[in-house]
CSV table of C-alpha atoms in Angstrom, one decimal:
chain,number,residue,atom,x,y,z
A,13,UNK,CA,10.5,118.9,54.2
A,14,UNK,CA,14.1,119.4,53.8
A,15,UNK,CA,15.3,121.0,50.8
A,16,UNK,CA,17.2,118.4,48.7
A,17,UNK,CA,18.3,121.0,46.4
A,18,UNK,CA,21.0,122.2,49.3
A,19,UNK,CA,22.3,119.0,49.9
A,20,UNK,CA,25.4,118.1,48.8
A,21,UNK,CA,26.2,115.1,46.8
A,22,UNK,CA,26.0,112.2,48.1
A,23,UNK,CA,30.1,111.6,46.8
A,24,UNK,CA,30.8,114.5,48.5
A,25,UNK,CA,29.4,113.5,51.7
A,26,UNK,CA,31.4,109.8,51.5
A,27,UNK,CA,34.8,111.6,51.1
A,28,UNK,CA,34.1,114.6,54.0
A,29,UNK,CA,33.5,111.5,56.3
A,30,UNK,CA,36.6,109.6,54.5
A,31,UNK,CA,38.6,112.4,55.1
A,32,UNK,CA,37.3,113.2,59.0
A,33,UNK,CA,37.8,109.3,59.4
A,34,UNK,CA,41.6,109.5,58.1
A,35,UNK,CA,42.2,112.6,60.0
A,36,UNK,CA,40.8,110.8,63.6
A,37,UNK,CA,43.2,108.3,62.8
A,38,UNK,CA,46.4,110.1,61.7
A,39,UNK,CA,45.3,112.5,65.2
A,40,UNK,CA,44.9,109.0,67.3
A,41,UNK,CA,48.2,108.3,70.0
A,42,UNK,CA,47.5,104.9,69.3
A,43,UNK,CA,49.5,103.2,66.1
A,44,UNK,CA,47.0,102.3,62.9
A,45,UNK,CA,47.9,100.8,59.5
A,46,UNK,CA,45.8,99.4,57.0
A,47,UNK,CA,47.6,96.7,54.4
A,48,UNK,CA,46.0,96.0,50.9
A,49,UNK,CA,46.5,93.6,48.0
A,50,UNK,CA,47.3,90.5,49.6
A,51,UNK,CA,50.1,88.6,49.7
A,52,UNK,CA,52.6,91.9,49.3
A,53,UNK,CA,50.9,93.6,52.2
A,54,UNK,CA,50.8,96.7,50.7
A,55,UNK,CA,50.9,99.8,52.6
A,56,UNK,CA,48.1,102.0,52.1
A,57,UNK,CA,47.8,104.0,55.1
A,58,UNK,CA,49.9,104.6,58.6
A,59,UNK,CA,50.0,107.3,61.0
A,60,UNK,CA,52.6,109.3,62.5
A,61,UNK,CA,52.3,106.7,65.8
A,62,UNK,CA,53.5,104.1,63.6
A,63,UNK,CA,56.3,106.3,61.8
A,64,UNK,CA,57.5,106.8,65.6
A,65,UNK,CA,57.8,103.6,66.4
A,66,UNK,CA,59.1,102.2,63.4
A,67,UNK,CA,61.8,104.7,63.0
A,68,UNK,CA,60.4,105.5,59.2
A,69,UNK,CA,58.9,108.5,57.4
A,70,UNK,CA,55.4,108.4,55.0
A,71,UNK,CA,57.7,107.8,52.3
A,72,UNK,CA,56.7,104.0,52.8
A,73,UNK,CA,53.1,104.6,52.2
A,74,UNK,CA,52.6,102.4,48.9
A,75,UNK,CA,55.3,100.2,49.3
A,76,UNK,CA,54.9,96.4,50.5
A,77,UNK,CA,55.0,95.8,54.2
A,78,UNK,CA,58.5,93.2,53.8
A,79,UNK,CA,60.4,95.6,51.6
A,80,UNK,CA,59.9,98.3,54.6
A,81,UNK,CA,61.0,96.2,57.2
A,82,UNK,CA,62.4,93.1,55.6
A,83,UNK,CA,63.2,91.6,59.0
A,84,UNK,CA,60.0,90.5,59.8
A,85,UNK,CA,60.6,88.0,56.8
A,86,UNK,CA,61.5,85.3,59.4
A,87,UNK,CA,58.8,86.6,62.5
A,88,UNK,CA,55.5,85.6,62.8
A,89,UNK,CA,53.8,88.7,62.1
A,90,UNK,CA,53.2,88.4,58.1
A,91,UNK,CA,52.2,85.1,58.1
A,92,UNK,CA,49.8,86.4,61.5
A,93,UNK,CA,48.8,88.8,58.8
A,94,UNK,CA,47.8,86.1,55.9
A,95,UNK,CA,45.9,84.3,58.2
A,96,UNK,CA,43.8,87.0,58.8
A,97,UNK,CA,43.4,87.9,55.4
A,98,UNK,CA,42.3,84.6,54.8
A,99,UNK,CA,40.5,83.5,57.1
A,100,UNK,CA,38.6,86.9,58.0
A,101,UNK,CA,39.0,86.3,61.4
A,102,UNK,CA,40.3,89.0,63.9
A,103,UNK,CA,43.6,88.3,65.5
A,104,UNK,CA,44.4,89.6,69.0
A,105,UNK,CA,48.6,89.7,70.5
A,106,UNK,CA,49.4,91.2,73.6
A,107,UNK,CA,52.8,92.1,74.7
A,108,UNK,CA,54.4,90.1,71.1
A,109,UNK,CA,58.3,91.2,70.5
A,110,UNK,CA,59.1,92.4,66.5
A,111,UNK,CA,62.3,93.0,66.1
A,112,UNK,CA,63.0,95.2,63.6
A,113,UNK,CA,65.9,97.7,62.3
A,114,UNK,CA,66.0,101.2,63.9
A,115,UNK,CA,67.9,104.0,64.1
A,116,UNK,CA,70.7,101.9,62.2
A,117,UNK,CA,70.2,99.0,64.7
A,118,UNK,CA,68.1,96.0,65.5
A,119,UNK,CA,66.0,96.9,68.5
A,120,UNK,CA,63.2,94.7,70.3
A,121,UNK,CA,59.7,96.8,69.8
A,122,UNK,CA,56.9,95.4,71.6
A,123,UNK,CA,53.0,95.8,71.0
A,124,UNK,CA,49.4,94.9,72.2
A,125,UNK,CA,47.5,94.8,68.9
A,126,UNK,CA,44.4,93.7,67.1
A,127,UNK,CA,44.4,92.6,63.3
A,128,UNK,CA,41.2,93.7,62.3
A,129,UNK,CA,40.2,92.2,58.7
A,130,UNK,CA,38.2,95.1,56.2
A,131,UNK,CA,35.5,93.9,54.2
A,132,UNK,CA,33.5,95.1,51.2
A,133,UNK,CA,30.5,95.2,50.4
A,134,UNK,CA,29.8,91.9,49.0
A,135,UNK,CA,31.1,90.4,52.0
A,136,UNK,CA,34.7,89.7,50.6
A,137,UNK,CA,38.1,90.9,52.5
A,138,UNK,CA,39.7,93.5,50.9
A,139,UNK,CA,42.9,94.4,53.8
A,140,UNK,CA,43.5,94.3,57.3
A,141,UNK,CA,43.8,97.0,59.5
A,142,UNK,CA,46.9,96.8,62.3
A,143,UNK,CA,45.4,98.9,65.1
A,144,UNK,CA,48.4,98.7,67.7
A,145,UNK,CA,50.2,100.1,71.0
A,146,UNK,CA,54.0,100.3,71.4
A,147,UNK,CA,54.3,99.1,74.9
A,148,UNK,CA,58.0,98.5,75.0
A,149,UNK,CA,58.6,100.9,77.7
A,150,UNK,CA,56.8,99.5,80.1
A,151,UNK,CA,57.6,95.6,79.0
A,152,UNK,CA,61.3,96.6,79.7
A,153,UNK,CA,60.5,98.3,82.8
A,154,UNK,CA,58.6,95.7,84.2
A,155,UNK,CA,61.1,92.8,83.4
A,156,UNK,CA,64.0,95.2,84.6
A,157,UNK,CA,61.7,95.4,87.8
A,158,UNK,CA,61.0,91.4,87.8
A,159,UNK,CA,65.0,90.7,86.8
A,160,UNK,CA,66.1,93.0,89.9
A,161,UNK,CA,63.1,91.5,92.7
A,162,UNK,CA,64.7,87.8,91.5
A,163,UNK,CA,67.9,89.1,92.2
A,164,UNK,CA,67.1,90.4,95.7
A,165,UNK,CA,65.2,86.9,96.4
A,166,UNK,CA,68.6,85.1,95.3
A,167,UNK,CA,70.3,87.5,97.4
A,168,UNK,CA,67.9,86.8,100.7
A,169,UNK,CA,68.0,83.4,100.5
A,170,UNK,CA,71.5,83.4,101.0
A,171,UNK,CA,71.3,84.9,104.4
A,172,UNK,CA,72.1,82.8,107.0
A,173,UNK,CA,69.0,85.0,109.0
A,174,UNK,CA,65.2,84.4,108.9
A,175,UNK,CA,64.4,87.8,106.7
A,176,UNK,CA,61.0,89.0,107.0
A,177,UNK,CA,58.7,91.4,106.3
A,178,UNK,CA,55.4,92.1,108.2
A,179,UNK,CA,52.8,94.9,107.8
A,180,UNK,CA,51.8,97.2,111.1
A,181,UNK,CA,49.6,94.4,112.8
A,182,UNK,CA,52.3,92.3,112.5
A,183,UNK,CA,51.6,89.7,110.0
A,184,UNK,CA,53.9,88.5,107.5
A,185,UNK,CA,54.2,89.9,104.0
A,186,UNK,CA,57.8,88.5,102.6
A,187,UNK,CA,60.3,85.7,104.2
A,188,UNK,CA,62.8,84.0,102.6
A,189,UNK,CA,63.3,80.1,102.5
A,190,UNK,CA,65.2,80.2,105.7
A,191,UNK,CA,61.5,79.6,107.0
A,192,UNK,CA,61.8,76.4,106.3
A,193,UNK,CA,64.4,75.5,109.1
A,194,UNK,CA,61.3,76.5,111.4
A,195,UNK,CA,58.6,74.1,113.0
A,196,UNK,CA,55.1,74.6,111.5
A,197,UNK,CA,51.9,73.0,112.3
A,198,UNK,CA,51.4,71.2,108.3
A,199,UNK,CA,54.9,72.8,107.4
A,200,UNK,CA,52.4,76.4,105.9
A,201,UNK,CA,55.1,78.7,104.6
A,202,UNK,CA,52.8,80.7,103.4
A,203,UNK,CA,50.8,81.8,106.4
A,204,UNK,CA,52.7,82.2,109.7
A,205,UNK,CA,53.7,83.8,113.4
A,206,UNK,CA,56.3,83.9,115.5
A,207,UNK,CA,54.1,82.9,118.0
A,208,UNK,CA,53.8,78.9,116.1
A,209,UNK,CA,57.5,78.2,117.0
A,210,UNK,CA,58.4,80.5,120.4
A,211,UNK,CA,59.0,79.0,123.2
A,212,UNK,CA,56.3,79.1,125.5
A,213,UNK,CA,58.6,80.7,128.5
A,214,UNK,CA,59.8,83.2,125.9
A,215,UNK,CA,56.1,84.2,124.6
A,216,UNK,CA,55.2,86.6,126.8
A,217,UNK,CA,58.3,88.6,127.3
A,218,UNK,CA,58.8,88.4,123.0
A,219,UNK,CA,55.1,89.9,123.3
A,220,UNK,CA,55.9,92.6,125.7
A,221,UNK,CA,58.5,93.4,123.2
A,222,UNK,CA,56.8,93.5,120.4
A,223,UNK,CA,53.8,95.7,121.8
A,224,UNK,CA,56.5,98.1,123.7
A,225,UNK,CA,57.8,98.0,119.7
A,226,UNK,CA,54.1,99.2,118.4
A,227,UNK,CA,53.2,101.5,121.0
A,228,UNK,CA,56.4,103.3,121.1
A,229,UNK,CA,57.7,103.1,117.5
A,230,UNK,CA,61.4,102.2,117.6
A,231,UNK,CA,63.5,99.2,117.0
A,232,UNK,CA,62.3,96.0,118.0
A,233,UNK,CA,64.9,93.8,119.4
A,234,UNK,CA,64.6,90.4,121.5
A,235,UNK,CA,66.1,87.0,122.6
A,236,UNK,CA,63.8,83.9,121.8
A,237,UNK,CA,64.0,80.5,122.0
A,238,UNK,CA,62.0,79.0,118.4
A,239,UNK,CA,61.3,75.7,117.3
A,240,UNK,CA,63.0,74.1,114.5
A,241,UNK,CA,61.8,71.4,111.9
A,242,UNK,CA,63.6,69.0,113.9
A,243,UNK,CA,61.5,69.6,117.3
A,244,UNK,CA,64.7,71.5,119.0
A,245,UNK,CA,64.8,74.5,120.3
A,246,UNK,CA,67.8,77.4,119.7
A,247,UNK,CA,67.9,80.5,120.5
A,248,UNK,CA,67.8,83.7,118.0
A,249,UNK,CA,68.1,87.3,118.3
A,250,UNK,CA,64.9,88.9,116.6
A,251,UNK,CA,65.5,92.8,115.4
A,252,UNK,CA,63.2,95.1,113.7
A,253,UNK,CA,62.8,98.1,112.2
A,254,UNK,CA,59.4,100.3,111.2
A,255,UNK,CA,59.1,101.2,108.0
A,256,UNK,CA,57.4,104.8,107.4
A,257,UNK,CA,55.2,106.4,104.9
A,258,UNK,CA,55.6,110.1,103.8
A,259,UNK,CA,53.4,110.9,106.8
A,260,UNK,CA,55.2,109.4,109.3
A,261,UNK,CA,53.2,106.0,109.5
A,262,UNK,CA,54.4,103.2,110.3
A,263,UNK,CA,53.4,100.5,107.0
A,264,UNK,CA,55.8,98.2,107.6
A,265,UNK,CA,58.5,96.2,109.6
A,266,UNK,CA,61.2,94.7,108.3
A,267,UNK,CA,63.4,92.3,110.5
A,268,UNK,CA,65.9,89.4,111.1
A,269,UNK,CA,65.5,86.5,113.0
A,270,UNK,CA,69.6,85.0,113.6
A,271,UNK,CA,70.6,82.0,115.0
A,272,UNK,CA,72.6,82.9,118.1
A,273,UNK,CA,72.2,79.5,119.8
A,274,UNK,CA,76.3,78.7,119.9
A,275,UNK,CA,77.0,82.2,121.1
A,276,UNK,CA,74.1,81.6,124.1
A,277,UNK,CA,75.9,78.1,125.0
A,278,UNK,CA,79.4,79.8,124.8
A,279,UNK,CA,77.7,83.0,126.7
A,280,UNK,CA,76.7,80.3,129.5
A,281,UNK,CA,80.0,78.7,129.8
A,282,UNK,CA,81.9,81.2,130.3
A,283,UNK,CA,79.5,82.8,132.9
A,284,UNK,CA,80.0,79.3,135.0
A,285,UNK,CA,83.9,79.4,134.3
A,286,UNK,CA,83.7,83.2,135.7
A,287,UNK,CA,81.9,82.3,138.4
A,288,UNK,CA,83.8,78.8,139.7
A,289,UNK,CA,86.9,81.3,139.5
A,290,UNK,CA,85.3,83.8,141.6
A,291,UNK,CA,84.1,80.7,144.1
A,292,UNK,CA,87.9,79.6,143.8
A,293,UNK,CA,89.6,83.4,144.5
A,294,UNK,CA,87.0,83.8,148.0
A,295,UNK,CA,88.1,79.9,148.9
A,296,UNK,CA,92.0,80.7,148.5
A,297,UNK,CA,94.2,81.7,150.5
A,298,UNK,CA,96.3,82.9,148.0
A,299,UNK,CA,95.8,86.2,146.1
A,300,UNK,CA,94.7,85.4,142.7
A,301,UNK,CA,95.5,88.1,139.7
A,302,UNK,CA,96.0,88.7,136.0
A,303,UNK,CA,97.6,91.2,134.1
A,304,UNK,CA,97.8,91.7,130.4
A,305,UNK,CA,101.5,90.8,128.9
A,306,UNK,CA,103.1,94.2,129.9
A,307,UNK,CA,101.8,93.6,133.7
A,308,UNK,CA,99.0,96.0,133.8
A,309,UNK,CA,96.2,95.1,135.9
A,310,UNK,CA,93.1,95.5,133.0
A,311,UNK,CA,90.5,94.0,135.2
A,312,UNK,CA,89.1,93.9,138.3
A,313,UNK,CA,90.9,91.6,140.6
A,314,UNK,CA,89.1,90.6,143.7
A,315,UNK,CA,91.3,89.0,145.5
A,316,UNK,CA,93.9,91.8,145.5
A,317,UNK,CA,91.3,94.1,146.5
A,318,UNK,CA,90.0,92.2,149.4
A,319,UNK,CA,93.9,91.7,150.5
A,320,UNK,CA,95.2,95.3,150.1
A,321,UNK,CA,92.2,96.8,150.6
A,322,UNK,CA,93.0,98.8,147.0
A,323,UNK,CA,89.8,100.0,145.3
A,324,UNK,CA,90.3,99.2,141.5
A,325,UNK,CA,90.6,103.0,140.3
A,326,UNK,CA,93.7,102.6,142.6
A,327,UNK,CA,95.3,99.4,141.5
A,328,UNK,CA,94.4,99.3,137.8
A,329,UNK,CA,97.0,99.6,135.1
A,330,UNK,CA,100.5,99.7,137.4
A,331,UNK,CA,98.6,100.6,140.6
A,332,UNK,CA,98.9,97.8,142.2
A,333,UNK,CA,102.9,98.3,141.9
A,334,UNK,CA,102.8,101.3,145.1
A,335,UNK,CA,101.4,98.2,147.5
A,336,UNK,CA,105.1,96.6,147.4
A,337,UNK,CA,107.8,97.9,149.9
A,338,UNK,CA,109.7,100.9,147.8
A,339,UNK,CA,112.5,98.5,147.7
A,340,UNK,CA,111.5,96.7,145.1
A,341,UNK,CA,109.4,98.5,143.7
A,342,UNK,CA,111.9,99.0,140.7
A,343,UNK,CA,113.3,95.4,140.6
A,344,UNK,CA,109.8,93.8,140.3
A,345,UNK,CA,108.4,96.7,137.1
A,346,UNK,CA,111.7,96.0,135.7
A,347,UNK,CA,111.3,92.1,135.7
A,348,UNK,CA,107.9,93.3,133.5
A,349,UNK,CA,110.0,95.4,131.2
């Protein structure tokens, strides 16, 4: 049997674990306080967590909770702290803003905390004890992060482009709302391919260009007709770009779809206009040239070629002027003069 003489009293015992109790919580990185003698919320114990994050020093120990930081008066947290009190229910707040006076300013502190009510032995609430995290850090972090990424979606949905991202299969991660100028099968933004809205003469050569893109990572760049939500087609310049990892892997593309439609019609005309003059200069007799305002031949006139039998290294800029007599030579540059 044990020898009850060596024990030590039982009062001892109580106030070693008291004691190893107070120090586990002054030691813990998380904030505790315990409040007594409801309603003035004394302060009966906090640890240096708490003295951190309120900006204060254990010289409040002992005084009431709203003479220590009498801007809570108007928050909810004392009458949070009542409740509990009376109630003896436990009270859980994640991510709740006090703003209190700091460092000889007000500054928004948040917390995740629990108000845990204490009871005696009869059963009867004696305190509450505030066991707490400051997580202000990472709240402001984490709405600077959300303020910035709603800036950046403002910012893309003013592009005149499609914007997209897709990861390295190709499937779509990000687009902004220009998607919704597109054609799609039960209009789903969400979930979409180029492939839904390309023109089924442009889907294979857009699908050589996109697995030349893969296989050989570079730039993606190609001319496709798409659908839009009115059943037209118009064509866009698609261009790409791979994003890497820090070992080189491609993770990402991110790319631009651009209407270029006007430029293609334009691109056509003048191709027919360049090529009725051209049908117009073999039919003539006549030579037919241009020059820019100084006289300078600047391109390549085929008529003048074919007539002088000049090559256009030899008639470009004043070349052509050494094909007149040497007469008047002089009299027709000075006319240009």
């Amino acid at each position: 049997m044990a020898d009850l003489k060596k024990s030590p009293p039982l009062t001892q015992v109580v106030t070693d674990s008291d004691t190893e109790f107070r120090n586990i919580l002054m030691q813990s990185p998380s904030i505790f306080l315990i409040l007594k003698e409801f309603p003035d919320m004394i302060i009966a114990f906090a640890n240096e967590p708490l003295y951190r994050s309120w900006g204060r020093t254990p010289d409040i120990l002992g005084q009431p909770l709203l003479d220590v930081l009498p801007e809570l008066k108007d928050q909810a947290f004392p009458a949070l702290l009542k409740e509990v009190f009376a109630s003896g229910k436990t009270c859980f707040g994640n991510e709740e803003k006090a703003t209190i006076s700091k460092d000889g300013q007000m500054q928004d502190i948040y917390y995740n905390y629990v108000y845990q009510p204490n009871f005696n032995s009869q059963g009867l609430v004696t305190g509450v004890t505030v066991m707490a995290t400051d997580v202000t850090e990472q709240v402001v972090s984490r709405r600077d992060m959300e303020k910035k990424e709603k800036e950046l979606t403002q910012l893309a949905n003013t592009l005149p482009a499609l914007l997209w991202v897709a990861n390295s299969r190709g499937e779509i991660l990000y687009h902004n709302n220009q998607i919704e100028n597109f054609w799609l099968t039960d209009n789903n933004y969400d979930k979409w391919t180029w492939q839904d809205f390309c023109h089924p003469d442009d889907m294979q050569p857009s699908l050589n260009a996109w697995n030349k893109a893969i296989s050989n990572p570079g730039s993606h760049e190609v001319e496709q007709r798409l659908r839009m939500k009115d059943g037209t087609y118009r064509w866009h310049l698609t261009k790409a770009a791979p994003y890497q990892d820090e070992n080189g892997i491609i993770t990402k593309w991110i790319g631009t779809t651009t209407d270029i439609h006007n430029h293609k019609l334009l691109e056509e005309k003048l191709k027919q206009n360049e090529r009725r003059y051209r049908s117009l200069a073999k039919a003539t007799t006549s030579i037919i040239w241009t020059t820019d305002p100084e006289g300078r031949f600047i391109a390549e006139q085929i008529s003048w070629s074919d007539y002088t039998g000049q090559s256009w290294n030899e008639y470009k800029d004043w070349g052509w002027i050494d094909m007149l007599h040497p007469d008047d030579r002089e009299r027709v540059k000075d006319t240009w003069m």
